[in-house]
Short mmCIF file of C-alpha atoms in Angstrom, two decimals:
data_model
loop_
_atom_site.label_atom_id
_atom_site.label_comp_id
_atom_site.label_asym_id
_atom_site.label_seq_id
_atom_site.Cartn_x
_atom_site.Cartn_y
_atom_site.Cartn_z
CA MET A 1 16.53 49.65 55.17
CA SER A 2 15.01 51.71 52.20
CA GLN A 3 18.09 50.88 50.00
CA ALA A 4 18.16 46.94 51.25
CA LEU A 5 14.12 46.76 51.24
CA THR A 6 14.56 48.04 47.22
CA ARG A 7 17.84 45.25 46.50
CA ILE A 8 15.89 42.82 48.18
CA GLY A 9 12.83 43.65 46.01
CA GLY A 10 14.65 43.71 42.32
CA ARG A 11 16.61 40.59 43.28
CA ARG A 12 12.67 38.99 44.06
CA ALA A 13 11.43 40.83 40.50
CA LEU A 14 14.62 38.82 39.06
CA LEU A 15 14.30 35.81 40.14
CA GLY A 16 10.82 35.79 39.40
CA SER A 17 11.30 36.83 35.75
CA ALA A 18 13.42 34.20 35.31
CA ALA A 19 10.70 32.05 36.85
CA VAL A 20 8.80 33.04 33.92
CA LEU A 21 11.55 33.21 31.22
CA THR A 22 12.38 29.26 32.13
CA ALA A 23 8.79 27.94 32.36
CA LEU A 24 8.18 30.20 28.97
CA GLY A 25 10.97 27.95 27.61
CA LEU A 26 10.13 24.65 28.80
CA LEU A 27 6.47 25.66 27.06
CA LEU A 28 8.04 26.53 23.83
CA TRP A 29 10.09 23.18 24.20
CA TRP A 30 7.00 21.44 24.39
CA LEU A 31 4.89 23.00 21.51
CA LEU A 32 7.26 23.75 19.16
CA PRO A 33 9.31 20.89 16.55
CA ILE A 34 12.97 20.46 17.69
CA GLY A 35 14.59 20.77 14.18
CA ASP A 36 17.37 18.45 15.28
CA GLY A 37 15.41 15.83 16.47
CA ALA A 38 13.15 15.15 13.08
CA PRO A 39 15.18 12.07 10.96
CA ARG A 40 17.30 13.56 7.78
CA GLY A 41 19.21 11.46 5.39
CA THR A 42 17.96 9.58 2.23
CA VAL A 43 14.94 6.66 2.18
CA THR A 44 14.22 5.04 -0.77
CA VAL A 45 10.65 3.86 -1.21
CA SER A 46 9.52 0.95 -3.88
CA THR A 47 6.30 1.82 -5.38
CA GLY A 48 4.95 -0.12 -8.92
CA THR A 49 3.92 0.78 -11.93
CA PRO A 50 3.36 4.53 -13.27
CA SER A 51 -0.27 3.88 -13.87
CA GLY A 52 -1.18 2.22 -10.95
CA VAL A 53 -2.00 3.02 -7.18
CA TYR A 54 1.06 1.71 -5.60
CA GLN A 55 3.02 4.49 -7.49
CA LYS A 56 0.30 7.00 -6.66
CA TYR A 57 0.22 6.37 -3.39
CA GLY A 58 3.74 6.46 -2.92
CA VAL A 59 4.33 10.16 -4.81
CA LEU A 60 1.11 11.39 -2.33
CA LEU A 61 3.20 10.09 1.20
CA ARG A 62 6.19 11.97 -0.06
CA GLU A 63 4.64 15.23 -0.11
CA ALA A 64 3.31 14.28 3.09
CA LEU A 65 6.82 13.59 4.18
CA ALA A 66 7.79 16.53 2.88
CA LYS A 67 5.88 18.39 5.31
CA ASP A 68 6.45 16.49 8.08
CA LEU A 69 9.40 15.75 7.95
CA PRO A 70 11.34 18.52 6.07
CA GLU A 71 14.97 17.07 6.45
CA LEU A 72 14.22 13.59 5.11
CA ASP A 73 15.04 12.97 1.42
CA VAL A 74 12.25 10.54 -0.14
CA ARG A 75 13.38 8.74 -3.09
CA LEU A 76 10.60 6.69 -4.90
CA LEU A 77 11.59 3.66 -7.39
CA ASN A 78 9.09 2.40 -9.99
CA SER A 79 8.44 -1.12 -9.80
CA ASP A 80 6.49 -3.94 -11.84
CA GLY A 81 4.88 -4.57 -8.00
CA SER A 82 4.58 -6.79 -4.90
CA GLN A 83 6.72 -9.22 -5.27
CA GLU A 84 9.48 -7.29 -6.78
CA ASN A 85 9.00 -4.98 -4.10
CA VAL A 86 9.29 -7.92 -1.57
CA ARG A 87 12.71 -8.65 -2.83
CA ARG A 88 14.26 -4.83 -2.76
CA VAL A 89 13.48 -4.25 0.74
CA ALA A 90 14.90 -7.90 1.84
CA ALA A 91 17.89 -6.93 -0.06
CA GLY A 92 18.29 -3.57 1.12
CA LYS A 93 17.62 -1.91 -2.16
CA ALA A 94 15.14 0.20 -0.60
CA ASP A 95 14.20 1.38 2.82
CA PHE A 96 10.19 0.71 2.60
CA THR A 97 7.57 -0.29 0.14
CA ILE A 98 3.92 -1.77 -0.85
CA ALA A 99 3.10 -5.17 -1.20
CA ALA A 100 0.36 -7.55 -1.08
CA ALA A 101 0.12 -9.69 2.08
CA ASP A 102 0.11 -13.11 -0.85
CA ALA A 103 3.39 -11.84 -2.20
CA VAL A 104 4.97 -11.49 1.53
CA GLU A 105 4.08 -14.60 2.82
CA MET A 106 5.08 -15.99 -0.26
CA TYR A 107 8.60 -14.70 -0.04
CA LYS A 108 8.49 -16.02 3.57
CA LEU A 109 7.66 -19.59 2.70
CA GLU A 110 10.17 -19.83 -0.10
CA ASN A 111 12.77 -18.82 2.69
CA LYS A 112 14.11 -16.34 0.25
CA PRO A 113 17.23 -14.29 1.39
CA GLY A 114 15.83 -11.81 4.13
CA ALA A 115 12.95 -12.94 4.70
CA ASP A 116 13.45 -12.98 8.19
CA ARG A 117 14.59 -9.66 8.82
CA LEU A 118 11.18 -7.95 7.14
CA ARG A 119 8.74 -5.86 9.15
CA ALA A 120 5.55 -4.36 9.07
CA CYS A 121 4.91 -0.53 9.49
CA ALA A 122 1.03 -0.79 9.02
CA ARG A 123 -1.93 -2.37 6.91
CA LEU A 124 -2.75 -0.23 4.27
CA TYR A 125 -6.01 -0.93 2.32
CA ASP A 126 -7.19 -3.66 -0.19
CA ASP A 127 -6.19 -4.40 -3.72
CA TYR A 128 -9.26 -6.00 -5.42
CA VAL A 129 -9.08 -8.75 -8.65
CA HIS A 130 -9.81 -7.13 -11.89
CA LEU A 131 -10.96 -9.07 -14.61
CA VAL A 132 -11.19 -7.30 -17.62
CA VAL A 133 -13.37 -8.26 -20.93
CA PRO A 134 -14.81 -6.03 -24.18
CA ARG A 135 -17.97 -5.82 -23.25
CA SER A 136 -19.21 -8.08 -26.46
CA SER A 137 -16.97 -10.61 -24.82
CA PRO A 138 -18.15 -14.22 -24.65
CA VAL A 139 -16.27 -14.76 -21.12
CA ARG A 140 -18.07 -15.11 -18.07
CA SER A 141 -16.53 -16.71 -15.57
CA VAL A 142 -12.49 -17.41 -15.28
CA ALA A 143 -13.11 -21.16 -16.90
CA ASP A 144 -14.29 -19.45 -20.30
CA LEU A 145 -10.61 -17.89 -20.67
CA LYS A 146 -9.51 -21.52 -22.17
CA GLY A 147 -7.71 -21.00 -25.27
CA ARG A 148 -7.79 -17.45 -24.51
CA THR A 149 -5.01 -14.51 -24.53
CA VAL A 150 -4.39 -12.89 -21.63
CA ALA A 151 -2.39 -10.15 -19.68
CA VAL A 152 -1.83 -11.75 -16.65
CA GLY A 153 1.34 -9.05 -15.22
CA PRO A 154 4.93 -9.10 -15.35
CA GLY A 155 6.69 -11.51 -13.57
CA GLY A 156 7.60 -9.72 -10.49
CA SER A 157 4.27 -8.55 -10.11
CA GLY A 158 1.55 -8.82 -7.15
CA VAL A 159 -0.77 -9.44 -10.22
CA ARG A 160 0.98 -12.16 -11.80
CA LEU A 161 1.13 -14.17 -8.61
CA ILE A 162 -2.69 -13.80 -7.74
CA ALA A 163 -3.48 -14.48 -11.43
CA GLU A 164 -1.90 -17.69 -11.55
CA HIS A 165 -3.74 -18.16 -7.89
CA VAL A 166 -7.29 -17.46 -9.33
CA LEU A 167 -6.57 -19.70 -12.75
CA GLU A 168 -5.59 -22.51 -11.20
CA ALA A 169 -8.60 -22.18 -8.84
CA ALA A 170 -10.66 -22.24 -11.83
CA GLY A 171 -8.92 -25.28 -12.68
CA LEU A 172 -7.16 -23.65 -15.56
CA ASP A 173 -3.41 -24.51 -16.21
CA PRO A 174 -1.58 -20.28 -16.03
CA GLU A 175 0.80 -21.74 -19.31
CA LYS A 176 -0.92 -24.47 -21.03
CA ASP A 177 -4.73 -23.18 -20.86
CA ILE A 178 -4.37 -19.89 -21.83
CA THR A 179 -1.59 -17.76 -24.02
CA PRO A 180 -0.17 -15.28 -20.97
CA LEU A 181 1.31 -12.43 -21.67
CA SER A 182 3.47 -10.40 -19.49
CA ASP A 183 2.03 -6.88 -19.67
CA GLY A 184 1.14 -4.30 -17.02
CA ILE A 185 -1.66 -1.94 -16.31
CA GLY A 186 0.11 1.00 -18.57
CA THR A 187 0.09 -1.12 -21.76
CA MET A 188 -2.98 -3.59 -20.88
CA PRO A 189 -5.61 -1.02 -22.01
CA ASP A 190 -4.47 0.06 -25.01
CA ARG A 191 -4.12 -4.43 -26.29
CA LEU A 192 -7.36 -4.59 -24.88
CA ARG A 193 -8.50 -1.80 -27.09
CA GLN A 194 -6.73 -3.23 -30.14
CA HIS A 195 -7.97 -6.95 -30.03
CA LYS A 196 -4.48 -8.24 -29.71
CA ILE A 197 -5.86 -9.40 -25.89
CA ASP A 198 -8.99 -11.59 -24.86
CA ALA A 199 -9.17 -10.35 -21.32
CA PHE A 200 -6.31 -8.73 -18.69
CA PHE A 201 -6.23 -9.33 -15.08
CA TRP A 202 -5.43 -6.08 -12.62
CA SER A 203 -5.53 -6.54 -9.08
CA GLY A 204 -5.15 -2.69 -7.65
CA GLY A 205 -6.48 -0.42 -5.12
CA LEU A 206 -10.35 1.20 -6.05
CA PRO A 207 -10.60 2.67 -8.25
CA THR A 208 -7.60 2.28 -10.40
CA SER A 209 -7.41 5.65 -13.10
CA ALA A 210 -5.95 3.72 -15.64
CA VAL A 211 -9.52 0.94 -16.07
CA THR A 212 -11.37 4.08 -15.35
CA GLU A 213 -10.18 5.79 -18.42
CA LEU A 214 -10.73 2.47 -20.49
CA SER A 215 -14.39 2.08 -19.35
CA ARG A 216 -14.85 5.91 -20.36
CA ASN A 217 -13.62 4.90 -23.63
CA PHE A 218 -14.23 1.36 -24.35
CA PRO A 219 -17.16 -0.79 -23.90
CA VAL A 220 -15.56 -3.56 -21.26
CA ARG A 221 -17.24 -4.96 -18.10
CA LEU A 222 -15.67 -7.17 -15.60
CA VAL A 223 -15.80 -10.91 -14.99
CA PRO A 224 -16.87 -11.84 -11.48
CA ILE A 225 -14.98 -13.99 -9.32
CA GLY A 226 -17.33 -15.97 -7.30
CA SER A 227 -17.32 -17.60 -3.44
CA ASP A 228 -16.94 -21.23 -4.59
CA LEU A 229 -13.56 -19.89 -6.49
CA VAL A 230 -12.31 -18.45 -2.90
CA THR A 231 -13.17 -21.34 -1.30
CA LYS A 232 -10.75 -23.88 -3.89
CA LEU A 233 -7.85 -20.34 -3.10
CA HIS A 234 -8.75 -20.99 0.58
CA GLN A 235 -8.09 -24.99 -0.23
CA GLN A 236 -4.82 -24.08 -2.15
CA GLY A 237 -3.09 -23.57 1.36
CA GLY A 238 0.27 -20.80 1.35
CA SER A 239 -0.21 -17.34 0.53
CA SER A 240 -3.68 -17.95 -1.19
CA ARG A 241 -5.45 -17.58 2.32
CA TYR A 242 -4.60 -13.92 2.27
CA TYR A 243 -7.36 -13.60 -0.64
CA ARG A 244 -11.05 -12.82 0.52
CA ALA A 245 -14.26 -12.54 -1.27
CA ALA A 246 -15.43 -9.20 -1.74
CA LEU A 247 -17.40 -6.78 -3.69
CA ILE A 248 -16.06 -4.24 -6.10
CA PRO A 249 -19.08 -1.71 -5.56
CA ALA A 250 -21.05 0.18 -8.30
CA ASP A 251 -19.65 2.96 -8.42
CA ALA A 252 -15.86 2.34 -8.68
CA TYR A 253 -16.23 2.05 -12.29
CA PRO A 254 -19.89 3.10 -13.52
CA ASP A 255 -19.35 3.19 -17.05
CA ALA A 256 -18.50 -0.75 -16.41
CA GLU A 257 -20.60 -1.98 -14.11
CA ARG A 258 -24.01 -0.30 -15.00
CA GLY A 259 -25.38 -0.09 -11.52
CA SER A 260 -24.42 -3.16 -10.79
CA SER A 261 -21.60 -4.63 -8.09
CA VAL A 262 -19.17 -7.37 -8.66
CA GLN A 263 -17.53 -10.19 -7.22
CA THR A 264 -14.15 -10.80 -6.82
CA VAL A 265 -11.33 -11.39 -4.90
CA ALA A 266 -9.25 -8.89 -2.36
CA VAL A 267 -5.71 -9.04 -0.60
CA ALA A 268 -4.56 -6.31 1.97
CA ASN A 269 -1.67 -4.46 1.46
CA LEU A 270 0.93 -3.83 4.26
CA LEU A 271 3.99 -0.84 4.76
CA VAL A 272 6.67 -3.14 4.96
CA THR A 273 10.67 -2.39 6.03
CA ARG A 274 13.51 -4.10 7.85
CA GLU A 275 14.19 -5.04 11.17
CA ASP A 276 17.24 -3.22 11.12
CA MET A 277 15.81 0.14 10.16
CA ASP A 278 15.57 2.79 12.65
CA ALA A 279 13.10 2.93 14.88
CA ASP A 280 12.43 6.53 15.74
CA LEU A 281 12.29 6.88 11.59
CA THR A 282 9.86 4.06 11.30
CA GLU A 283 7.76 5.39 14.20
CA ARG A 284 7.63 9.38 12.71
CA ILE A 285 6.79 7.83 9.17
CA THR A 286 4.18 5.37 10.42
CA ARG A 287 3.06 8.77 12.39
CA VAL A 288 2.90 10.25 8.77
CA VAL A 289 1.02 7.77 6.94
CA ILE A 290 -1.68 7.32 9.52
CA ASP A 291 -2.66 10.98 9.76
CA SER A 292 -2.39 11.56 6.09
CA ARG A 293 -4.83 9.40 5.16
CA ASP A 294 -7.19 12.22 4.26
CA ARG A 295 -5.02 14.29 2.67
CA ILE A 296 -3.72 11.53 0.43
CA GLY A 297 -7.44 9.70 0.53
CA ALA A 298 -8.41 13.01 -1.80
CA GLN A 299 -6.96 12.00 -4.67
CA VAL A 300 -6.41 7.93 -3.89
CA HIS A 301 -9.51 6.88 -2.66
CA ALA A 302 -8.36 3.25 -1.12
CA ALA A 303 -6.26 5.33 1.06
CA GLN A 304 -9.06 6.61 2.21
CA LEU A 305 -9.64 2.96 4.25
CA VAL A 306 -6.59 3.61 5.94
CA ASP A 307 -7.38 2.96 9.62
CA LEU A 308 -5.89 3.26 12.85
CA ARG A 309 -7.88 0.57 14.29
CA THR A 310 -7.11 -1.86 11.51
CA ALA A 311 -3.56 -0.71 10.48
CA ILE A 312 -2.09 -2.95 13.52
CA TYR A 313 -3.07 -5.85 11.69
CA SER A 314 -0.07 -6.79 9.78
CA ASP A 315 0.17 -10.53 9.54
CA PRO A 316 2.58 -12.31 7.94
CA LEU A 317 4.53 -9.81 9.38
CA GLU A 318 5.05 -8.43 13.03
CA LEU A 319 5.10 -4.99 13.88
CA HIS A 320 8.49 -3.27 13.03
CA ARG A 321 9.66 -1.71 16.95
CA GLY A 322 9.37 1.57 15.55
CA ALA A 323 5.96 1.21 14.52
CA ARG A 324 4.75 -0.46 17.85
CA ARG A 325 5.53 2.29 19.26
CA TYR A 326 3.58 5.05 17.58
CA TYR A 327 0.55 2.85 18.27
CA ARG A 328 1.61 2.46 22.06
CA SER A 329 1.55 6.35 22.02
CA VAL A 330 -1.81 6.86 20.46
CA LYS A 331 -3.39 3.81 22.41
CA PRO A 332 -6.69 5.62 24.32
#
C-alpha cells in the first residue's frame, strides 16, 4: 500500500510540476517579445533637407525603431520636402514619409498616379511659415516683397507650395512680382547674410536649427503673416483650406523675436504610407511613433506635440488599417 501511495504521490508531483512549468511558460510567452513575430526586412523613409526638421525627425525615428524593432532595416532618403515625399510614396519609391497636409491634398486634387493609394499613420506636428528678413529691412508685410529677390524653396518642397499661396493671398504674382529663387533651408541663411536675397520663406517645425543659428549670428526678424491673409488663403479653396492662423512663440527664436510672438500660418504634418503596406508593420511603426514622442521630442521640440488624442485626425487621408488597429488597441 505504501509503495502504491508513493507512486501516486510521485505522479501527482510530476503533474503538479508540469502544470507549474506550463503556466510559467505561458507567462513568459506573454511577457517576453517573440523574435519571430517582429517585422523584418527593409523599409525606406523619405525625409527632407539635411538642415530641416523632417530629416532630423527621421534620424531619431530610425533610432527609436532600431530599439523597438531591431530586425527592421530603416533607410532614410533626403528630399526637397513634402511634394517630393508624397510623389515618392505614391510611386513606391519610399514606404513611409512625412508630408504636410496641403501637399497631400494638392497631389490628390491633381489626381496624380497613386493618389488613391495614399494612407496616413498619424498626424504628427505642425509646420509654421517663417518669412525671414534682415533686421534693417524695410519689409514689414508680405506685400512689401514686391520687386525683391526672395528664396521660396525648391520646386518639390512644401515651402514652395505654401510660399506661392501666401504671396498670392497678398496680391503678388510669385513669378512676376518678385524674383523667386529655388534655394532650400541649407543655403537660404547664407544668401541672406551675404545680401544676395532680400528675404526667404521657410515652413518647418519650431524651432528650426538653421533659423536659430542664423538669428544668433546675423540680425534678422520674422515678418508677420496676419489673420487677414489666412482669410484670403481659405478663399483660394483647394489645399489652402489646411492653413490656419498661428503664433510663433516669443521663445522660439529669442534673438530674432526679442520677446514678441509673431503671427503666421501653420499646417499639419502627416506620417504617410500606402494602402498596400503590411498592416502588422504599419501598426508597429505607428506604435513606435507615439511611444517615442518624448525621446524624439527631447531633441526635436516639434515632436513634443505628437499626441495620441490628435494623431487620428489625418485629413485629407484616411488612416491605414494597421494604424487604425493600433489606435483601437490603446483606446481607453
